[in-house]
Tab-separated table of C-alpha atoms and ligand atoms in Angstrom:
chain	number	residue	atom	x	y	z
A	281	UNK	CA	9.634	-2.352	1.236
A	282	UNK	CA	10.458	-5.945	0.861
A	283	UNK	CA	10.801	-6.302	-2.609
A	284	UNK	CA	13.105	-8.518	-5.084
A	285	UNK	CA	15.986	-6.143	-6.508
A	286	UNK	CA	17.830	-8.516	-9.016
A	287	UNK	CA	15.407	-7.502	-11.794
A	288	UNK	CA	15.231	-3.606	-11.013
A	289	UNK	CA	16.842	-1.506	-13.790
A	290	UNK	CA	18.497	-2.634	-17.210
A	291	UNK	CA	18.965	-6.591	-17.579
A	292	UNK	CA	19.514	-9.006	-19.996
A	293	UNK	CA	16.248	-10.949	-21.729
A	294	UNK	CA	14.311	-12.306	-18.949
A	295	UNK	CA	14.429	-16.551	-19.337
A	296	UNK	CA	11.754	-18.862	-19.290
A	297	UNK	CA	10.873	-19.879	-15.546
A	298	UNK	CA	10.303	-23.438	-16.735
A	299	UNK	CA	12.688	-23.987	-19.520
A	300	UNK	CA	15.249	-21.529	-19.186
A	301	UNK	CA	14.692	-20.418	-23.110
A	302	UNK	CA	15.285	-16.717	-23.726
A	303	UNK	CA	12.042	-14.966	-23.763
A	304	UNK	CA	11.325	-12.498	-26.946
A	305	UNK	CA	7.485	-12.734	-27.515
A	306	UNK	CA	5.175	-10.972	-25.754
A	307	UNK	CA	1.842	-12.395	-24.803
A	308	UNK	CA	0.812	-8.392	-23.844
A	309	UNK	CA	1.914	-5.339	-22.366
A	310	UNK	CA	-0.160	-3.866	-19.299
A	311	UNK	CA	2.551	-1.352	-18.436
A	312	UNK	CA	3.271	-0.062	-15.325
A	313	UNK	CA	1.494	-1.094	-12.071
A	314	UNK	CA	1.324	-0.871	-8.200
A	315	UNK	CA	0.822	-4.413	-6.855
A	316	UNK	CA	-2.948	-5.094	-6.775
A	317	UNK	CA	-3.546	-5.459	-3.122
A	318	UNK	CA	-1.527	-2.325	-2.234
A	319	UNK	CA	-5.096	-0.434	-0.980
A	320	UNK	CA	-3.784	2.856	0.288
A	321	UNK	CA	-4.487	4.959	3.546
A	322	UNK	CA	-5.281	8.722	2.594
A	323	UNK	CA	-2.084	9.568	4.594
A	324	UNK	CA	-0.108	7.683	1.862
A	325	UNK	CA	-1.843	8.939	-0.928
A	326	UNK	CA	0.768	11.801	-1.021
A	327	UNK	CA	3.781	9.637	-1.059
A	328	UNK	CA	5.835	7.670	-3.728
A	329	UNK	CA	4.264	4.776	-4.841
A	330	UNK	CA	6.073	2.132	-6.236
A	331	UNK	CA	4.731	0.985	-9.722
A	332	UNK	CA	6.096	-2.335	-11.295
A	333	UNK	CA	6.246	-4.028	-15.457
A	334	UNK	CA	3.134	-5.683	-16.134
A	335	UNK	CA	4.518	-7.009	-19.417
A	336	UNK	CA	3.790	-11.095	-19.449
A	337	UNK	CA	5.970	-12.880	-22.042
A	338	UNK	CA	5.387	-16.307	-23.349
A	339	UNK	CA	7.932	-19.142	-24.123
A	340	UNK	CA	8.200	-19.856	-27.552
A	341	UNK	CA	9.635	-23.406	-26.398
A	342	UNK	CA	7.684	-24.382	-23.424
A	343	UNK	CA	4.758	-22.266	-24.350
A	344	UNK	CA	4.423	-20.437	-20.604
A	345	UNK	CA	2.849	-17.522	-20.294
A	346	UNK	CA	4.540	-15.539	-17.153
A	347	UNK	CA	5.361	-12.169	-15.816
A	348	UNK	CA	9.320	-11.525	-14.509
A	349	UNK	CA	9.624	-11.520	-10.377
A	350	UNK	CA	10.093	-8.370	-9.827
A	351	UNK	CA	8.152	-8.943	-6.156
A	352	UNK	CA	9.188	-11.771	-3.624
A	353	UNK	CA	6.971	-14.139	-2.206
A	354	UNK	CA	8.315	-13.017	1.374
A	355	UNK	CA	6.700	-9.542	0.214
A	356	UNK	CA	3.574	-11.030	-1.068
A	357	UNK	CA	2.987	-12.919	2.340
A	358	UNK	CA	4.263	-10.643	5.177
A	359	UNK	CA	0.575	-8.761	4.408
A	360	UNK	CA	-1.340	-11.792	3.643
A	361	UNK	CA	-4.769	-10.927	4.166
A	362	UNK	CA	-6.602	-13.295	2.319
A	363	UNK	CA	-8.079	-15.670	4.322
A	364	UNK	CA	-9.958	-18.905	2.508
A	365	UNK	CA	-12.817	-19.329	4.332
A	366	UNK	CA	-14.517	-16.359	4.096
A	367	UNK	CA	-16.350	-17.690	1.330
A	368	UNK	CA	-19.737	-20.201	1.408
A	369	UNK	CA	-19.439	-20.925	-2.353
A	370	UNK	CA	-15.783	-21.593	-2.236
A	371	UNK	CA	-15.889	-23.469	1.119
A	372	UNK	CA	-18.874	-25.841	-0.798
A	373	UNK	CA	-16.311	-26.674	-3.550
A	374	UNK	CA	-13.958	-27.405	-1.311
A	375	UNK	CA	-16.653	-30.365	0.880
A	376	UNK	CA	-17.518	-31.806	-2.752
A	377	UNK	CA	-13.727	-32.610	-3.120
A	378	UNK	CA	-12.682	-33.749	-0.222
A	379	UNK	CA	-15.834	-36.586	-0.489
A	380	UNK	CA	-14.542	-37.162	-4.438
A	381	UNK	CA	-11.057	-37.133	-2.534
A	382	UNK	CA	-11.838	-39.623	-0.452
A	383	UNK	CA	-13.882	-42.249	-2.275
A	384	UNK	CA	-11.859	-41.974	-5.402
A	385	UNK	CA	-8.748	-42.626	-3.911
A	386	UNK	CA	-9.887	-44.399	-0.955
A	387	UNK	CA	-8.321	-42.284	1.496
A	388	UNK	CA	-8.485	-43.713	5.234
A	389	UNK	CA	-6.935	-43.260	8.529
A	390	UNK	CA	-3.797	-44.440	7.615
A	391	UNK	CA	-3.183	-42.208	4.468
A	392	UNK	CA	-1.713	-38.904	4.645
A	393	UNK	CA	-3.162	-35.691	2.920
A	394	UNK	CA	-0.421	-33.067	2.475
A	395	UNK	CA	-1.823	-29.557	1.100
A	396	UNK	CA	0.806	-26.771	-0.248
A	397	UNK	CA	-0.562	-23.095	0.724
A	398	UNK	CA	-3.200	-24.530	2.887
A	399	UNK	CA	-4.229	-21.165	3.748
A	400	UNK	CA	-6.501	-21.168	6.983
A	401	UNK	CA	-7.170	-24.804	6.694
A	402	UNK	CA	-10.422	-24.154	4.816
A	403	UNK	CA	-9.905	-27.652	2.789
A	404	UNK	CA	-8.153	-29.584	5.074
A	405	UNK	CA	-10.718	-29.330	7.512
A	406	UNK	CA	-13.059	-31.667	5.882
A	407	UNK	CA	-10.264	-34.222	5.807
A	408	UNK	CA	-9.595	-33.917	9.393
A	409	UNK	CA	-13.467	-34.200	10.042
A	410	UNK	CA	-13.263	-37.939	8.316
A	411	UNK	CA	-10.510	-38.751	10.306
A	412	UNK	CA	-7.542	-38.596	7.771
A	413	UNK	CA	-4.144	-37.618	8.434
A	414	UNK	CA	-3.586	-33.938	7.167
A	415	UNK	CA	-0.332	-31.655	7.482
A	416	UNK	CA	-0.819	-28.058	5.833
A	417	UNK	CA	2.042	-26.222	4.427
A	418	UNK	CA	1.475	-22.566	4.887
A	419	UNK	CA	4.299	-19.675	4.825
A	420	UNK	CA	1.878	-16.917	5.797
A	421	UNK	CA	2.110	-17.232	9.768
A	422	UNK	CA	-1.550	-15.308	10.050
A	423	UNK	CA	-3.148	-17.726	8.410
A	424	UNK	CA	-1.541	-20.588	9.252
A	425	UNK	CA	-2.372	-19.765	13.474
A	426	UNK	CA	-5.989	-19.781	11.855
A	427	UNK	CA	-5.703	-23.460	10.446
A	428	UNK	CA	-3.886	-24.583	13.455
A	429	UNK	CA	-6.799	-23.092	15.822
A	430	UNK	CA	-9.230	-25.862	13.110
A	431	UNK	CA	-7.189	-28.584	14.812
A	432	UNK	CA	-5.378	-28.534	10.990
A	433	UNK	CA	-1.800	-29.339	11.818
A	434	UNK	CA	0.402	-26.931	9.932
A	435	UNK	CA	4.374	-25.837	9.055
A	436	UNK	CA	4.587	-22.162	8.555
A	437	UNK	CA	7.281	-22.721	5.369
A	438	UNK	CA	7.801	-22.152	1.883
A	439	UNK	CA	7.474	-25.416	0.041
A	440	UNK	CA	10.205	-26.271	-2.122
A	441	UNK	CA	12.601	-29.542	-2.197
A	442	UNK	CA	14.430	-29.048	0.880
A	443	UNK	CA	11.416	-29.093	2.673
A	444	UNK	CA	10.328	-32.281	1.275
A	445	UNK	CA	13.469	-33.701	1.855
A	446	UNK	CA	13.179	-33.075	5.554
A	447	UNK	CA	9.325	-34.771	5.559
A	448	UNK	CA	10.647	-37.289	3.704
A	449	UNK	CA	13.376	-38.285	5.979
A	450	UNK	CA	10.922	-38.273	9.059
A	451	UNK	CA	8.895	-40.603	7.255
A	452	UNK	CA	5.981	-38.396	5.990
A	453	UNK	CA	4.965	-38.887	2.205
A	454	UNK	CA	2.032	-37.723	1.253
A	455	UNK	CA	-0.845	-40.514	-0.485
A	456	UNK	CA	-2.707	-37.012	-2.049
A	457	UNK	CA	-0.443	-34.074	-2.429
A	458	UNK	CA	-2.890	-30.909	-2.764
A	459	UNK	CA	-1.944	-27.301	-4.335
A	460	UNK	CA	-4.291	-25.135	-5.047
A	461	UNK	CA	-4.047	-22.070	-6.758
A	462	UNK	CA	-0.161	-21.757	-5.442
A	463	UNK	CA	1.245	-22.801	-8.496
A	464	UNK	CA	0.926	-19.433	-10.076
A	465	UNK	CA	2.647	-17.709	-7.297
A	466	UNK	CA	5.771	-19.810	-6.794
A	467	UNK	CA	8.776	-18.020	-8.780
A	468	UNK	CA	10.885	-21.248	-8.789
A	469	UNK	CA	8.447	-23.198	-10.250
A	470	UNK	CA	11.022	-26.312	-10.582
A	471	UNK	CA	11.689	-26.668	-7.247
A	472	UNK	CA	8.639	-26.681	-6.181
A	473	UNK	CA	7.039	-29.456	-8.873
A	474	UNK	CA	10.695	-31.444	-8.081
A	475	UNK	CA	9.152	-31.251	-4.204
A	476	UNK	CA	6.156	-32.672	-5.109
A	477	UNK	CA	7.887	-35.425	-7.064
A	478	UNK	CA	10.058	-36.478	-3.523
A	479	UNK	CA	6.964	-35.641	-1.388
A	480	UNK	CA	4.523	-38.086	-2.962
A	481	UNK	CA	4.511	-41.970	-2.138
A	482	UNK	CA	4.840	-44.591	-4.689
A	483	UNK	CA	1.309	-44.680	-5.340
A	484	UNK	CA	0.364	-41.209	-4.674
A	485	UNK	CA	-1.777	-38.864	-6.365
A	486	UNK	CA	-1.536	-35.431	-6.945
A	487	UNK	CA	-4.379	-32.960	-7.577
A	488	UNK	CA	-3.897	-29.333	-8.607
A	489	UNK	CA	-5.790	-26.145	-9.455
A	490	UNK	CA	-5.422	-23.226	-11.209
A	491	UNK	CA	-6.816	-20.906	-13.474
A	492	UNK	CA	-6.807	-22.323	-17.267
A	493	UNK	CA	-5.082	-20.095	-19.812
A	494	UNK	CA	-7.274	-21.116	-22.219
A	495	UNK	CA	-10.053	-19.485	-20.782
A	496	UNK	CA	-7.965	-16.444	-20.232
A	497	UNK	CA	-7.415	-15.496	-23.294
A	498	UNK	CA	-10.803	-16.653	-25.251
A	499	UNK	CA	-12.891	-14.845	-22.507
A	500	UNK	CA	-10.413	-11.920	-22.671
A	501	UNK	CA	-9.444	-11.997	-18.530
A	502	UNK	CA	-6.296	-9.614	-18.480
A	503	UNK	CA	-7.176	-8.145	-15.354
A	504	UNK	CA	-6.585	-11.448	-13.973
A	505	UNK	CA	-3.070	-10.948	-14.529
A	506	UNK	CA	-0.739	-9.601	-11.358
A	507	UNK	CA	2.572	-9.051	-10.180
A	508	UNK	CA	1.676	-11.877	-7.879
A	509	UNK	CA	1.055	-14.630	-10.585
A	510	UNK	CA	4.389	-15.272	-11.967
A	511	UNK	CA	3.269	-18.050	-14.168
A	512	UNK	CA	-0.174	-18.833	-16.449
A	513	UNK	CA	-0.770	-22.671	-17.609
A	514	UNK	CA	-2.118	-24.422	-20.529
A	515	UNK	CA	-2.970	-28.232	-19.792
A	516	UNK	CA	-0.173	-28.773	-22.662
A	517	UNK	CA	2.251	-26.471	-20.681
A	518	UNK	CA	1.271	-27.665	-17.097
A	519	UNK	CA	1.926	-31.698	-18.568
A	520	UNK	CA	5.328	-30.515	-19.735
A	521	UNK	CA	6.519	-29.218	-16.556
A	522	UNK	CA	5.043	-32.182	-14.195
A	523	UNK	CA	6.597	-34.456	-16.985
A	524	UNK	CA	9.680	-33.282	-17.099
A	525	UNK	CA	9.954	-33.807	-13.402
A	526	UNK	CA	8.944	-37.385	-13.647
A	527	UNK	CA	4.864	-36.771	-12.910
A	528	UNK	CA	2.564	-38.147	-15.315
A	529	UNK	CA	-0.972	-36.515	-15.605
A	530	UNK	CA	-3.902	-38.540	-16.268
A	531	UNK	CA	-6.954	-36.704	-15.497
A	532	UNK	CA	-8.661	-33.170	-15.504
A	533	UNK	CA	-11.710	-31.506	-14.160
A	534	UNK	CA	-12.728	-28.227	-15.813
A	535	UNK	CA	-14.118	-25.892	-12.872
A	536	UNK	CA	-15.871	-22.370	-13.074
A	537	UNK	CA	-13.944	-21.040	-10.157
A	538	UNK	CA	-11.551	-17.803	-11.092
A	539	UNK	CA	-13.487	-17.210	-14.219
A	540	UNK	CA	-12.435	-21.148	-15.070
A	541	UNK	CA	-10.032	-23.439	-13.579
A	542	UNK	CA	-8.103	-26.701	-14.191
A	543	UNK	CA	-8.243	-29.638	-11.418
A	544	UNK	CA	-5.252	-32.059	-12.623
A	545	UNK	CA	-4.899	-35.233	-11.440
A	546	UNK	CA	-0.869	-36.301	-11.684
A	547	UNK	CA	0.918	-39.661	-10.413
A	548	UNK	CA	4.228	-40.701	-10.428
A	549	UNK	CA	5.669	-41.571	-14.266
A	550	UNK	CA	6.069	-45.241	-13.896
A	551	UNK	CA	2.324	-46.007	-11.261
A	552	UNK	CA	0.758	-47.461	-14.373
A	553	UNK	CA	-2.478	-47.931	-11.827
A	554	UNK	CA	-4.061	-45.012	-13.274
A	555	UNK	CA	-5.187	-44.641	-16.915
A	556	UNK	CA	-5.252	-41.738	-18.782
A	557	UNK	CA	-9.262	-40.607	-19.095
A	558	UNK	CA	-10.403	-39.232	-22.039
A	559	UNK	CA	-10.990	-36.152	-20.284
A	560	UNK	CA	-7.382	-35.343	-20.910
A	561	UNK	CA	-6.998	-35.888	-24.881
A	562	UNK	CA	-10.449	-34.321	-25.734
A	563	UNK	CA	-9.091	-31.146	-23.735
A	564	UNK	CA	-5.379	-31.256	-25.312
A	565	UNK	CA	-7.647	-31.499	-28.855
A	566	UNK	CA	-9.514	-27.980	-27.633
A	567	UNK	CA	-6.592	-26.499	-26.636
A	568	UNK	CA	-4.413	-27.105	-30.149
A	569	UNK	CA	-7.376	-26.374	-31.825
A	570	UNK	CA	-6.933	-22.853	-30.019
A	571	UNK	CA	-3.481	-22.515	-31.391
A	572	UNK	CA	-2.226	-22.628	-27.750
A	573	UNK	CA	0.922	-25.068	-28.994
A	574	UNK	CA	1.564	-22.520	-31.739
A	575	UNK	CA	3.716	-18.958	-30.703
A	576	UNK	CA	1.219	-17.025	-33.325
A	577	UNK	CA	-1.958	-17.329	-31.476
A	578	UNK	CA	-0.126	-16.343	-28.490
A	579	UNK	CA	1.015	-12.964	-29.878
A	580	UNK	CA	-2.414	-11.642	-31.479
A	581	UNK	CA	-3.757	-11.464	-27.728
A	582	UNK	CA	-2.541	-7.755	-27.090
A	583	UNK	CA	-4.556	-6.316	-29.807
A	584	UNK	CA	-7.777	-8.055	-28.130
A	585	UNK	CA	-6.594	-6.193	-25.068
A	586	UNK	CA	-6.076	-2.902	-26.284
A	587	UNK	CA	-9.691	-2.742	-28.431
A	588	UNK	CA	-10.951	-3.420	-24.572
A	589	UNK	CA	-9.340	-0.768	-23.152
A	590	UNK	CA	-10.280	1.799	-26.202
A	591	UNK	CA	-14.143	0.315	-25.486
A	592	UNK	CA	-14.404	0.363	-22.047
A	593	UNK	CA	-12.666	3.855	-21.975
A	594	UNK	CA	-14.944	5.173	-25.008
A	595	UNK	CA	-18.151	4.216	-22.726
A	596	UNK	CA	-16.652	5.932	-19.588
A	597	UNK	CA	-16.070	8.898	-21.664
A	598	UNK	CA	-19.182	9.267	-23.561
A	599	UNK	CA	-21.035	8.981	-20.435
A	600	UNK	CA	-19.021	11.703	-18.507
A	601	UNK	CA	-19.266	14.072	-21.338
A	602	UNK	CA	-23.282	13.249	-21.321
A	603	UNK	CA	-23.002	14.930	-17.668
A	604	UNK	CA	-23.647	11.266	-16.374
A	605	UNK	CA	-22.186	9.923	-12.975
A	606	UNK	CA	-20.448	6.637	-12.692
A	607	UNK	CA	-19.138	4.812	-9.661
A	608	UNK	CA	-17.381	1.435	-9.408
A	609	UNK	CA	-18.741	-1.379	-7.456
A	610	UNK	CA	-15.914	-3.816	-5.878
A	611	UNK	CA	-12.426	-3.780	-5.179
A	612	UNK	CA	-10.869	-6.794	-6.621
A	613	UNK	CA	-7.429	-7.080	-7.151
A	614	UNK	CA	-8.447	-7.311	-10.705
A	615	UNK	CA	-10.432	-3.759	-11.136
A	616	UNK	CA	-6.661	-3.005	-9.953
A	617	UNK	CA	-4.927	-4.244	-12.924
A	618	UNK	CA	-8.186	-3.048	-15.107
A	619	UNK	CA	-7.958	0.673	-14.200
A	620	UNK	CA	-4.204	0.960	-14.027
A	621	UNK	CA	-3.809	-0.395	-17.603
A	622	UNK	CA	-6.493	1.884	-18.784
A	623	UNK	CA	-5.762	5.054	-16.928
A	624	UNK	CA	-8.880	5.168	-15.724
A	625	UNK	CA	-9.105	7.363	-12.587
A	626	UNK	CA	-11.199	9.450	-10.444
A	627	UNK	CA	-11.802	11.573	-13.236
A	628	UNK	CA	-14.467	9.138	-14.624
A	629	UNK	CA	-15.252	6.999	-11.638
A	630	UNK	CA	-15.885	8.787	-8.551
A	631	UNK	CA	-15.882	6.613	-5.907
A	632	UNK	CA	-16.182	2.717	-5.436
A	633	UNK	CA	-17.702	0.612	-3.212
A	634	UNK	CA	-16.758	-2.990	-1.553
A	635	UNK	CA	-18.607	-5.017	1.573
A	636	UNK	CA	-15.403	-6.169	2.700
A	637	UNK	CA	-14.533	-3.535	5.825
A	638	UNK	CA	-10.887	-4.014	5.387
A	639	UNK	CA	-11.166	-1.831	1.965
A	640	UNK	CA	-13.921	0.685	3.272
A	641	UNK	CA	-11.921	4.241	3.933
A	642	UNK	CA	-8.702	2.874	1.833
A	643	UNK	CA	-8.053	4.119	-1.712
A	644	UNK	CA	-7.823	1.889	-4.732
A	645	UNK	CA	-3.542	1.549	-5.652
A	646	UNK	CA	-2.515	3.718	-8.475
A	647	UNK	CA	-5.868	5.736	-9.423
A	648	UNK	CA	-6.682	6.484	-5.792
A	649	UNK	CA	-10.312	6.138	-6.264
A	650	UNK	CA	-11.699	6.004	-2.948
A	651	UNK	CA	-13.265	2.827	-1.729
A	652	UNK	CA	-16.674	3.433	0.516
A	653	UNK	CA	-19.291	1.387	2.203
A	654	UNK	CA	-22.116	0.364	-0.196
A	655	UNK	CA	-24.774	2.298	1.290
A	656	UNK	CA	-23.388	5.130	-0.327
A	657	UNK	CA	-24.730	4.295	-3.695
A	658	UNK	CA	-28.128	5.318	-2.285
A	659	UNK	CA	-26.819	8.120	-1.056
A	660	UNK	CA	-25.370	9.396	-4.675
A	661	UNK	CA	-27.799	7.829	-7.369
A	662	UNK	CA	-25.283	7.516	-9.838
A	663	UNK	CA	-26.256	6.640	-13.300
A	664	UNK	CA	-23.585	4.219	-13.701
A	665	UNK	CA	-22.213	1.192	-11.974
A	666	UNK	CA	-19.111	-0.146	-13.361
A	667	UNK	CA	-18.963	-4.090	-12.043
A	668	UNK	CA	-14.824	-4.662	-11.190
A	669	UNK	CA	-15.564	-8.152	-9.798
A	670	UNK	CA	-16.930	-9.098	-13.418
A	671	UNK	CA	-16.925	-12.922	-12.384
A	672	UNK	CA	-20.009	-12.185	-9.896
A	673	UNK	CA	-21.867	-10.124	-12.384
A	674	UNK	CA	-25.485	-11.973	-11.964
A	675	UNK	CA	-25.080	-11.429	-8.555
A	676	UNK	CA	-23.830	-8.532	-8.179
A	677	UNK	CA	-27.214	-7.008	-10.404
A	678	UNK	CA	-29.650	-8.997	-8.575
A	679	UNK	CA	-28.383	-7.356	-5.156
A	680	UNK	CA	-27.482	-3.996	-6.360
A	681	UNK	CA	-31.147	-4.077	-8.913
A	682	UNK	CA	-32.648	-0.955	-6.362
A	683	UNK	CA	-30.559	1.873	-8.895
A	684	UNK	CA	-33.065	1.124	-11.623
A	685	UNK	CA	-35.626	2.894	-9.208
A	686	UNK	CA	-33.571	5.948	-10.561
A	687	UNK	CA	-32.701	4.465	-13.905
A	688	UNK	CA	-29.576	3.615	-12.962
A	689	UNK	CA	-27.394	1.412	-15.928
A	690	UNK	CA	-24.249	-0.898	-15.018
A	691	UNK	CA	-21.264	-1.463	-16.864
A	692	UNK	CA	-19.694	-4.387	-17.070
A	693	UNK	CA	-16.298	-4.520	-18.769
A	694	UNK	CA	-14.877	-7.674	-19.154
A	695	UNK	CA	-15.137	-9.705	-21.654
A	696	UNK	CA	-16.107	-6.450	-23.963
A	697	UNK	CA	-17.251	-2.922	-22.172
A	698	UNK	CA	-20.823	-3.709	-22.312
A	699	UNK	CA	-24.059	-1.085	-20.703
A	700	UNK	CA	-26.584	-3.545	-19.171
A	701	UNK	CA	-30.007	-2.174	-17.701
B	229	ZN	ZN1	9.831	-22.201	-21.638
């Protein structure tokens, strides 16, 4: 297996990704865990699996939240099987922006939109459908022969300075520099905001998203956390780090997307073209108002955690020992992180089911609770459904609403183990 060795076994206190402080405060402890999208064949449910820390720290400088790298990106990507555009919802956020894009900035044929993990090409296709210059970064050579069959002209790389270097010298700088939920996932997180920094023009804007700690912690998403997110931002965090690479931010967009994202809108330090909206001070208020710039708040997160694992794992119990039946419904990378940390196996949760093929017949990593086809929940009449994808709740009730014919109950366990009817 492809993993990253230099942190395996006994090592010094990890250092902040960012700011290179040492790192002694833990933001929580999830233990040990297989890597989320590890689903298992039954011939390798008899064989060693490898189980990584899931213990995030937080900077008591710099203030981000991160996990060590104890798993490369080269690993992460070789299996990539995530492919954008198999979602309408998503793929509707992504027209919206492109027209904001586009009118905002007034983006034309001569500009240049440059997109960092452009996946399949699922945004840049609606730039290339106006007629605007687009070049996708993408390391993950699956995906990127999917953008490149879009007519979305893409480098199968890792994005870091050197590669903006060698754009740079053949005259490509980029008038909106796109990254979209990458940031988490890149373990030298310098070099790649320092690559931004050389890869934008003068006047260029930059636009990011990811998933807002804030939100995180008050809504109690720990499952969100995996060996493939290195890093976890605040607005006050993120501002540091473009900052300190000469990027000023001056806008922000708060999105529902992954339980609730940031959109950030950065520039170079000295473009004074763009003012600062008030977007960005009344959400820097919220966020000290949270505590987020102060190491206490960070540290009282844990216990939040464990009361959810003692109340999701006292409602599993109860209902087993009432003679009850419960099965899972999804197989998110995050019911990964959710069972491992609370040991909750096929012991209380027979079986789960997901729509996606790819998981049907595969076994979830760690508590090997087999994954089936969601017909089966006819089949079985359990009593309980415990909802993994948490995020897609209303849905997932609406579609699944046929196991009240039996009186079946769901579960849902995020942000509090909750029985629904
Ligand atoms: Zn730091």
């Amino acid at each position: 297996m492809n993993v990253n060795t230099k942190n395996n076994g006994h090592h010094a206190a990890p250092r902040c990704r960012f700011c290179q402080a040492e790192l002694s405060h833990t933001f929580v402890d999830l233990g040990m865990s297989p890597l989320c999208e590890s689903y298992l064949q039954a011939e390798q449910l008899n064989r060693m699996e490898p189980f990584y820390p899931l213990h995030v720290f937080v900077c008591d400088n710099c203030f981000l939240v991160q996990l060590e790298e104890f798993v490369s990106p080269e690993h992460i990507f070789s299996e990539y099987a995530y492919f954008s555009s198999y979602s309408d919802s998503w793929l509707d956020h992504c027209r919206r922006y492109t027209e904001h894009m586009v009118e905002r900035f007034a983006l034309n044929g001569q500009s240049l939109v440059v997109e960092l993990a452009s996946n399949d090409g699922y945004l840049l296709q609606y730039f290339v459908r106006s007629n605007i210059p687009v070049l996708g970064v993408e390391p993950a050579a699956n995906v990127a022969k999917a953008a490149q069959e879009k007519n979305v002209p893409t480098l199968v790389r890792f994005f870091g300075q050197e590669l903006a270097a060698e754009l740079v010298a053949q005259g490509k700088q980029a008038d909106l520099l796109i990254g979209n939920n990458v940031l988490a996932q890149v373990p030298d997180l310098c070099d790649f905001v320092a690559g931004m920094k050389l890869l934008l023009k003068p006047q260029g804007i930059i636009t990011v998203e990811f998933p807002h700690l804030l939100r995180l912690i008050n809504e109690n998403q720990f499952d969100t956390i995996y060996h493939e997110h290195f890093s976890y931002f605040s607005f006050l965090t993120a501002e540091r780090i473009f900052a300190a690479h000469g990027l000023r931010l001056f806008d922000v967009d708060e999105l529902p997307t992954h339980g609730g994202s940031l959109r950030i809108y950065g520039c170079h330090a000295d473009d004074s073209s763009e003012t600062v909206t008030a977007r960005v001070g009344d959400l820097l208020a919220r966020e000290e108002a949270a505590g987020l710039n102060n190491i206490a708040s960070y540290c009282s997160f844990a216990e939040q955690v464990h009361r959810t694992k003692r109340d999701l794992l006292g409602c599993l119990i109860h209902a087993r020992a009432e003679g009850k039946s419960v099965v899972g419904y999804g197989a998110p990378g995050k019911g990964n992180t959710l069972l491992n940390y609370c040991g909750a196996g096929k012991d209380l949760i027979e079986y789960t089911v997901d729509r996606n093929p790819y998981k049907q017949g595969r076994f979830l990593p760690g508590t090997h609770i087999p994954i089936h086809h969601p017909d089966k929940i006819r089949e079985t009449r359990p009593d309980y459904l415990l909802i993994l994808p948490w995020n897609l709740k209303a849905e997932i009730m609406q579609q699944m609403s046929f196991v009240r014919e039996w009186g079946g109950k769901f579960i849902v366990p995020i942000p509090k183990a909750m029985i629904l009817d």
